[in-house]
PDB file of C-alpha atoms in Angstrom:
ATOM      1  CA  MET A   1      15.059   4.756   3.986  1.00 95.00           C
ATOM      2  CA  HIS A   2      12.476   7.302   5.088  1.00 97.00           C
ATOM      3  CA  LEU A   3       8.832   7.084   6.159  1.00 98.00           C
ATOM      4  CA  THR A   4       6.771  10.235   5.584  1.00 98.00           C
ATOM      5  CA  ARG A   5       3.218  11.211   6.515  1.00 97.00           C
ATOM      6  CA  PHE A   6       1.285  14.173   5.110  1.00 97.00           C
ATOM      7  CA  ARG A   7      -2.275  15.206   5.956  1.00 96.00           C
ATOM      8  CA  PHE A   8      -4.549  16.562   3.228  1.00 96.00           C
ATOM      9  CA  ASN A   9      -6.710  19.607   3.797  1.00 94.00           C
ATOM     10  CA  THR A  10      -9.866  18.093   2.344  1.00 92.00           C
ATOM     11  CA  ALA A  11     -11.588  21.482   2.166  1.00 92.00           C
ATOM     12  CA  ARG A  12      -9.240  22.581  -0.616  1.00 94.00           C
ATOM     13  CA  LEU A  13      -9.879  22.052  -4.322  1.00 95.00           C
ATOM     14  CA  GLY A  14      -6.269  20.927  -4.815  1.00 95.00           C
ATOM     15  CA  SER A  15      -6.813  18.038  -2.396  1.00 95.00           C
ATOM     16  CA  ARG A  16      -9.946  16.894  -4.155  1.00 93.00           C
ATOM     17  CA  ARG A  17      -8.219  16.959  -7.527  1.00 93.00           C
ATOM     18  CA  LEU A  18      -5.243  14.946  -6.317  1.00 94.00           C
ATOM     19  CA  LEU A  19      -7.303  12.415  -4.392  1.00 93.00           C
ATOM     20  CA  SER A  20      -9.543  11.793  -7.394  1.00 90.00           C
ATOM     21  CA  SER A  21      -6.638  10.984  -9.744  1.00 89.00           C
ATOM     22  CA  PRO A  22      -3.999   8.301  -9.053  1.00 89.00           C
ATOM     23  CA  GLN A  23      -2.087   9.612 -12.075  1.00 89.00           C
ATOM     24  CA  MET A  24      -1.889  13.169 -10.680  1.00 91.00           C
ATOM     25  CA  LEU A  25      -1.005  11.942  -7.206  1.00 94.00           C
ATOM     26  CA  HIS A  26       1.719   9.683  -8.599  1.00 93.00           C
ATOM     27  CA  ALA A  27       3.218  12.715 -10.362  1.00 93.00           C
ATOM     28  CA  ALA A  28       2.949  14.808  -7.190  1.00 96.00           C
ATOM     29  CA  VAL A  29       4.776  12.145  -5.160  1.00 96.00           C
ATOM     30  CA  LEU A  30       7.597  11.922  -7.714  1.00 95.00           C
ATOM     31  CA  SER A  31       7.847  15.726  -7.679  1.00 95.00           C
ATOM     32  CA  SER A  32       8.820  15.501  -4.006  1.00 96.00           C
ATOM     33  CA  PHE A  33      12.352  14.553  -5.060  1.00 95.00           C
ATOM     34  CA  ALA A  34      14.908  16.764  -6.801  1.00 90.00           C
ATOM     35  CA  ASP A  35      16.072  13.869  -8.978  1.00 86.00           C
ATOM     36  CA  LEU A  36      13.694  11.397 -10.606  1.00 79.00           C
ATOM     37  CA  PRO A  37      13.551   8.434  -8.198  1.00 77.00           C
ATOM     38  CA  LYS A  38      14.971   5.167  -9.449  1.00 76.00           C
ATOM     39  CA  GLN A  39      14.853   1.690  -7.986  1.00 74.00           C
ATOM     40  CA  ARG A  40      18.008   1.080  -5.955  1.00 81.00           C
ATOM     41  CA  ASP A  41      20.295  -1.950  -6.068  1.00 77.00           C
ATOM     42  CA  ASP A  42      18.571  -3.352  -2.975  1.00 80.00           C
ATOM     43  CA  GLY A  43      15.204  -3.077  -4.730  1.00 81.00           C
ATOM     44  CA  SER A  44      14.022  -0.160  -2.595  1.00 87.00           C
ATOM     45  CA  ARG A  45      11.815   2.325  -4.385  1.00 93.00           C
ATOM     46  CA  VAL A  46       9.275   5.058  -3.762  1.00 96.00           C
ATOM     47  CA  LEU A  47       6.027   3.608  -2.427  1.00 97.00           C
ATOM     48  CA  TRP A  48       2.933   5.530  -1.367  1.00 97.00           C
ATOM     49  CA  ARG A  49      -0.523   4.930   0.032  1.00 97.00           C
ATOM     50  CA  ILE A  50      -3.607   6.940   0.915  1.00 96.00           C
ATOM     51  CA  ASP A  51      -5.167   6.242   4.334  1.00 95.00           C
ATOM     52  CA  SER A  52      -8.586   7.606   5.185  1.00 89.00           C
ATOM     53  CA  THR A  53      -9.791   7.508   8.781  1.00 80.00           C
ATOM     54  CA  SER A  54     -12.734   9.746   7.956  1.00 69.00           C
ATOM     55  CA  ARG A  55     -13.827  12.069   5.157  1.00 69.00           C
ATOM     56  CA  ALA A  56     -12.041  14.915   6.919  1.00 75.00           C
ATOM     57  CA  GLU A  57      -8.836  13.105   7.856  1.00 91.00           C
ATOM     58  CA  ILE A  58      -6.879  11.662   4.948  1.00 95.00           C
ATOM     59  CA  HIS A  59      -3.140  10.997   5.036  1.00 96.00           C
ATOM     60  CA  LEU A  60      -0.531  10.259   2.406  1.00 97.00           C
ATOM     61  CA  TYR A  61       2.202   7.824   3.455  1.00 98.00           C
ATOM     62  CA  ILE A  62       5.457   7.608   1.500  1.00 98.00           C
ATOM     63  CA  VAL A  63       8.364   5.186   1.919  1.00 97.00           C
ATOM     64  CA  SER A  64      11.417   6.298  -0.042  1.00 96.00           C
ATOM     65  CA  PRO A  65      15.206   5.891  -0.197  1.00 95.00           C
ATOM     66  CA  ASP A  66      15.632   9.691  -0.279  1.00 95.00           C
ATOM     67  CA  LYS A  67      14.047  12.293   1.977  1.00 96.00           C
ATOM     68  CA  PRO A  68      11.117  14.003   0.231  1.00 96.00           C
ATOM     69  CA  ASP A  69      10.202  17.682   0.173  1.00 96.00           C
ATOM     70  CA  LEU A  70       6.418  18.088   0.227  1.00 97.00           C
ATOM     71  CA  THR A  71       6.327  21.892   0.057  1.00 96.00           C
ATOM     72  CA  HIS A  72       4.319  21.749  -3.170  1.00 96.00           C
ATOM     73  CA  LEU A  73       1.708  19.502  -1.557  1.00 96.00           C
ATOM     74  CA  VAL A  74       1.399  21.797   1.452  1.00 97.00           C
ATOM     75  CA  GLU A  75       0.822  24.713  -0.922  1.00 95.00           C
ATOM     76  CA  GLN A  76      -1.688  22.866  -3.130  1.00 94.00           C
ATOM     77  CA  ALA A  77      -3.479  20.596  -0.731  1.00 96.00           C
ATOM     78  CA  GLY A  78      -2.445  21.354   2.847  1.00 95.00           C
ATOM     79  CA  TRP A  79      -2.332  24.325   5.198  1.00 95.00           C
ATOM     80  CA  PRO A  80       0.269  26.731   3.706  1.00 93.00           C
ATOM     81  CA  ALA A  81       0.600  28.861   6.823  1.00 91.00           C
ATOM     82  CA  THR A  82       0.761  26.102   9.415  1.00 91.00           C
ATOM     83  CA  GLY A  83       0.884  22.786   7.561  1.00 85.00           C
ATOM     84  CA  ARG A  84       3.808  20.425   7.905  1.00 89.00           C
ATOM     85  CA  TRP A  85       4.701  16.863   7.067  1.00 95.00           C
ATOM     86  CA  GLU A  86       6.484  14.289   9.189  1.00 97.00           C
ATOM     87  CA  THR A  87       9.517  12.352   7.923  1.00 97.00           C
ATOM     88  CA  GLN A  88      11.314   9.761  10.015  1.00 97.00           C
ATOM     89  CA  ASP A  89      14.423   7.702   9.437  1.00 98.00           C
ATOM     90  CA  TYR A  90      12.989   4.252   8.668  1.00 97.00           C
ATOM     91  CA  GLY A  91      16.309   2.412   8.933  1.00 96.00           C
ATOM     92  CA  PRO A  92      16.447   1.905  12.728  1.00 97.00           C
ATOM     93  CA  PHE A  93      12.947   0.431  12.775  1.00 97.00           C
ATOM     94  CA  LEU A  94      13.693  -1.916   9.876  1.00 97.00           C
ATOM     95  CA  SER A  95      16.921  -3.088  11.501  1.00 97.00           C
ATOM     96  CA  ARG A  96      15.104  -3.982  14.750  1.00 97.00           C
ATOM     97  CA  LEU A  97      12.643  -6.397  13.158  1.00 98.00           C
ATOM     98  CA  ALA A  98      13.120  -9.858  14.625  1.00 98.00           C
ATOM     99  CA  SER A  99      11.592 -13.303  14.231  1.00 98.00           C
ATOM    100  CA  GLY A 100       8.620 -13.756  16.505  1.00 97.00           C
ATOM    101  CA  ASP A 101       7.718 -10.057  16.649  1.00 97.00           C
ATOM    102  CA  ARG A 102       3.996  -9.427  16.312  1.00 97.00           C
ATOM    103  CA  TRP A 103       2.584  -6.305  14.675  1.00 98.00           C
ATOM    104  CA  SER A 104      -0.609  -4.833  13.375  1.00 98.00           C
ATOM    105  CA  PHE A 105      -0.303  -4.125   9.659  1.00 98.00           C
ATOM    106  CA  ARG A 106      -2.016  -2.283   6.864  1.00 98.00           C
ATOM    107  CA  LEU A 107      -1.566  -2.821   3.145  1.00 98.00           C
ATOM    108  CA  THR A 108      -3.376  -1.401   0.143  1.00 97.00           C
ATOM    109  CA  ALA A 109      -2.859  -3.721  -2.809  1.00 96.00           C
ATOM    110  CA  ASN A 110      -3.994  -4.643  -6.294  1.00 95.00           C
ATOM    111  CA  PRO A 111      -4.805  -8.384  -5.948  1.00 93.00           C
ATOM    112  CA  VAL A 112      -4.752  -9.908  -9.415  1.00 86.00           C
ATOM    113  CA  HIS A 113      -4.214 -13.264 -11.075  1.00 75.00           C
ATOM    114  CA  SER A 114      -3.168 -14.323 -14.558  1.00 70.00           C
ATOM    115  CA  VAL A 115      -5.873 -15.925 -16.704  1.00 66.00           C
ATOM    116  CA  ARG A 116      -6.241 -17.172 -20.280  1.00 58.00           C
ATOM    117  CA  CYS A 117      -9.736 -17.257 -21.788  1.00 63.00           C
ATOM    118  CA  LYS A 118      -8.727 -19.483 -24.695  1.00 63.00           C
ATOM    119  CA  ASP A 119      -5.698 -21.720 -25.252  1.00 64.00           C
ATOM    120  CA  GLU A 120      -4.442 -19.687 -28.205  1.00 66.00           C
ATOM    121  CA  GLN A 121      -4.772 -16.349 -26.413  1.00 65.00           C
ATOM    122  CA  PRO A 122      -2.081 -14.745 -24.237  1.00 67.00           C
ATOM    123  CA  THR A 123      -2.645 -14.528 -20.499  1.00 67.00           C
ATOM    124  CA  LYS A 124      -3.836 -11.276 -18.960  1.00 69.00           C
ATOM    125  CA  TRP A 125      -3.989  -9.885 -15.459  1.00 64.00           C
ATOM    126  CA  THR A 126      -7.464  -9.951 -13.955  1.00 77.00           C
ATOM    127  CA  ALA A 127      -8.543  -8.556 -10.601  1.00 75.00           C
ATOM    128  CA  HIS A 128      -9.773 -10.725  -7.750  1.00 77.00           C
ATOM    129  CA  ILE A 129     -13.202  -9.398  -6.804  1.00 83.00           C
ATOM    130  CA  GLY A 130     -14.525 -11.551  -3.967  1.00 83.00           C
ATOM    131  CA  HIS A 131     -13.137 -11.037  -0.461  1.00 86.00           C
ATOM    132  CA  LEU A 132     -12.226 -14.701  -0.056  1.00 88.00           C
ATOM    133  CA  HIS A 133     -10.104 -14.637  -3.226  1.00 90.00           C
ATOM    134  CA  GLN A 134      -8.576 -11.300  -2.200  1.00 93.00           C
ATOM    135  CA  MET A 135      -7.726 -12.713   1.210  1.00 93.00           C
ATOM    136  CA  ARG A 136      -6.224 -15.842  -0.336  1.00 93.00           C
ATOM    137  CA  TRP A 137      -4.079 -13.645  -2.602  1.00 95.00           C
ATOM    138  CA  LEU A 138      -2.309 -12.196   0.440  1.00 97.00           C
ATOM    139  CA  LEU A 139      -2.084 -15.477   2.337  1.00 96.00           C
ATOM    140  CA  GLN A 140      -0.383 -17.092  -0.663  1.00 95.00           C
ATOM    141  CA  ARG A 141       2.367 -14.448  -0.475  1.00 96.00           C
ATOM    142  CA  GLN A 142       2.951 -14.300   3.251  1.00 96.00           C
ATOM    143  CA  GLU A 143       5.675 -16.955   3.528  1.00 95.00           C
ATOM    144  CA  ARG A 144       8.005 -15.468   0.919  1.00 96.00           C
ATOM    145  CA  SER A 145       7.225 -11.968   2.207  1.00 98.00           C
ATOM    146  CA  GLY A 146       8.631 -12.770   5.641  1.00 97.00           C
ATOM    147  CA  PHE A 147       5.523 -12.988   7.811  1.00 98.00           C
ATOM    148  CA  THR A 148       2.527 -15.084   8.696  1.00 97.00           C
ATOM    149  CA  VAL A 149      -0.928 -13.674   9.370  1.00 97.00           C
ATOM    150  CA  LEU A 150      -2.029 -14.762  12.836  1.00 96.00           C
ATOM    151  CA  GLU A 151      -4.871 -17.231  13.132  1.00 92.00           C
ATOM    152  CA  LYS A 152      -7.885 -16.588  15.321  1.00 88.00           C
ATOM    153  CA  THR A 153      -8.732 -18.766  18.266  1.00 84.00           C
ATOM    154  CA  ALA A 154     -11.740 -21.008  17.668  1.00 79.00           C
ATOM    155  CA  GLU A 155     -14.032 -18.949  19.902  1.00 78.00           C
ATOM    156  CA  LYS A 156     -13.313 -15.747  17.915  1.00 79.00           C
ATOM    157  CA  ARG A 157     -14.278 -17.232  14.538  1.00 81.00           C
ATOM    158  CA  VAL A 158     -17.657 -16.273  13.115  1.00 78.00           C
ATOM    159  CA  THR A 159     -17.597 -19.257  10.754  1.00 75.00           C
ATOM    160  CA  PRO A 160     -15.164 -22.169  11.202  1.00 67.00           C
ATOM    161  CA  ASP A 161     -14.019 -22.369   7.563  1.00 67.00           C
ATOM    162  CA  ARG A 162     -14.025 -18.722   6.401  1.00 72.00           C
ATOM    163  CA  ASP A 163     -12.838 -16.707   9.349  1.00 79.00           C
ATOM    164  CA  GLN A 164      -9.554 -18.321  10.328  1.00 88.00           C
ATOM    165  CA  HIS A 165      -7.174 -15.353  10.260  1.00 90.00           C
ATOM    166  CA  GLU A 166      -6.770 -12.002  11.994  1.00 94.00           C
ATOM    167  CA  LEU A 167      -7.365 -10.254   8.693  1.00 95.00           C
ATOM    168  CA  ILE A 168      -9.956  -7.828   7.344  1.00 94.00           C
ATOM    169  CA  VAL A 169     -10.338  -6.878   3.674  1.00 94.00           C
ATOM    170  CA  HIS A 170     -12.153  -3.597   3.081  1.00 93.00           C
ATOM    171  CA  ASP A 171     -12.398  -0.387   1.058  1.00 89.00           C
ATOM    172  CA  GLN A 172     -12.539  -2.020  -2.368  1.00 92.00           C
ATOM    173  CA  ARG A 173     -12.211   0.619  -5.065  1.00 89.00           C
ATOM    174  CA  THR A 174     -12.166   0.588  -8.848  1.00 87.00           C
ATOM    175  CA  LEU A 175      -9.832   3.237 -10.265  1.00 83.00           C
ATOM    176  CA  ALA A 176     -10.127   4.222 -13.919  1.00 82.00           C
ATOM    177  CA  PHE A 177      -7.803   6.745 -15.559  1.00 78.00           C
ATOM    178  CA  ARG A 178      -5.517   7.250 -18.538  1.00 76.00           C
ATOM    179  CA  LYS A 179      -1.751   6.983 -18.489  1.00 74.00           C
ATOM    180  CA  SER A 180       0.113  10.192 -19.119  1.00 69.00           C
ATOM    181  CA  GLY A 181       2.054  10.151 -22.364  1.00 67.00           C
ATOM    182  CA  ASN A 182       0.350   7.388 -24.339  1.00 70.00           C
ATOM    183  CA  GLY A 183      -3.155   8.010 -22.996  1.00 71.00           C
ATOM    184  CA  LYS A 184      -3.918   4.307 -22.601  1.00 79.00           C
ATOM    185  CA  PRO A 185      -6.848   3.566 -20.276  1.00 81.00           C
ATOM    186  CA  VAL A 186      -6.010   1.908 -16.970  1.00 79.00           C
ATOM    187  CA  THR A 187      -8.474   0.193 -14.638  1.00 85.00           C
ATOM    188  CA  LEU A 188      -7.357  -1.052 -11.219  1.00 89.00           C
ATOM    189  CA  VAL A 189      -9.204  -2.763  -8.407  1.00 91.00           C
ATOM    190  CA  THR A 190      -7.620  -1.986  -5.039  1.00 93.00           C
ATOM    191  CA  VAL A 191      -8.410  -3.193  -1.530  1.00 95.00           C
ATOM    192  CA  THR A 192      -7.009  -2.488   1.917  1.00 97.00           C
ATOM    193  CA  TYR A 193      -5.916  -5.246   4.286  1.00 97.00           C
ATOM    194  CA  ASP A 194      -5.797  -4.744   8.051  1.00 97.00           C
ATOM    195  CA  GLY A 195      -4.550  -7.547  10.268  1.00 96.00           C
ATOM    196  CA  LEU A 196      -2.093  -9.000  12.735  1.00 97.00           C
ATOM    197  CA  LEU A 197       1.135 -10.709  11.678  1.00 98.00           C
ATOM    198  CA  GLU A 198       4.141 -12.476  13.138  1.00 98.00           C
ATOM    199  CA  VAL A 199       7.600 -11.965  11.659  1.00 98.00           C
ATOM    200  CA  THR A 200       9.041 -15.230  10.330  1.00 98.00           C
ATOM    201  CA  ASP A 201      11.939 -13.920   8.199  1.00 98.00           C
ATOM    202  CA  PRO A 202      13.099 -10.402   9.143  1.00 98.00           C
ATOM    203  CA  GLN A 203      15.226  -9.949   6.030  1.00 97.00           C
ATOM    204  CA  ALA A 204      12.380 -10.937   3.712  1.00 98.00           C
ATOM    205  CA  LEU A 205       9.952  -8.677   5.569  1.00 98.00           C
ATOM    206  CA  ARG A 206      12.367  -5.750   5.287  1.00 98.00           C
ATOM    207  CA  ARG A 207      12.431  -6.334   1.528  1.00 97.00           C
ATOM    208  CA  THR A 208       8.627  -6.344   1.468  1.00 98.00           C
ATOM    209  CA  LEU A 209       8.454  -3.060   3.367  1.00 98.00           C
ATOM    210  CA  ILE A 210      10.886  -1.219   1.059  1.00 97.00           C
ATOM    211  CA  GLN A 211      10.087  -2.933  -2.260  1.00 96.00           C
ATOM    212  CA  GLY A 212       6.326  -3.246  -1.958  1.00 97.00           C
ATOM    213  CA  LEU A 213       3.945  -6.155  -2.429  1.00 97.00           C
ATOM    214  CA  GLY A 214       2.055  -6.869  -5.626  1.00 95.00           C
ATOM    215  CA  ARG A 215       1.447  -4.779  -8.713  1.00 92.00           C
ATOM    216  CA  ALA A 216       0.406  -1.152  -9.411  1.00 92.00           C
ATOM    217  CA  LYS A 217       2.984   0.316  -7.023  1.00 94.00           C
ATOM    218  CA  ALA A 218       3.084   3.572  -9.000  1.00 91.00           C
ATOM    219  CA  TYR A 219      -0.605   4.113  -8.225  1.00 92.00           C
ATOM    220  CA  GLY A 220      -0.703   3.782  -4.461  1.00 95.00           C
ATOM    221  CA  CYS A 221      -0.509   0.007  -4.052  1.00 96.00           C
ATOM    222  CA  GLY A 222       2.041  -2.250  -2.370  1.00 97.00           C
ATOM    223  CA  LEU A 223       3.029  -0.194   0.683  1.00 98.00           C
ATOM    224  CA  MET A 224       2.745  -2.214   3.896  1.00 98.00           C
ATOM    225  CA  THR A 225       3.190  -0.467   7.225  1.00 98.00           C
ATOM    226  CA  LEU A 226       3.467  -1.944  10.719  1.00 98.00           C
ATOM    227  CA  ALA A 227       2.245  -0.601  14.054  1.00 96.00           C
ATOM    228  CA  ALA A 228       2.454  -1.775  17.624  1.00 92.00           C
ATOM    229  CA  ARG A 229      -0.452  -4.017  18.599  1.00 82.00           C
TER     230      ARG A 229
END
């Protein structure tokens, strides 16, 4: 597995076009590989996420079984003369994960639930809108994903019943575009989670990090990354 980071040159038209279209960016990520990426036997796949620390500093993160070549992105949306991307072997880090480890994490996800308006109608996926529901969506998945979000001490809680975890939900976005090929409209609600976690099942967490969490993985959702606290 490989972890790659690329910085966009936000002054360039190519960057603005890619960042405004999840469909175009999805295609650009897939174009980083000589052969069309396929999900591996271990469930690993290409995952990507956009991180924005400011309007002028926006990064693309990619986790992938194969090493990508981002030359086309440097030419379209980077600094062709001096721009580079960073790719690291992700395997050693994944293999070192151990129960009890504590990490900061970030995840951009598409928190949805299945609803049925009428008994005779089929269920459909509907986005969680409120932050409490979005937070609960992640907390409901933490055990099987191999981690637990740390709880705050009582003195750090703003409200006793709604501020229990070291978890922030922010940057809610509604993405609307059409699928290439069939032209069907797609609308996604995405949010970013930042928090602190403790590893409870290293093998399950490794699966989460290489397989992704939730839906809409082709459009920049599901990639969780860890960082030292």
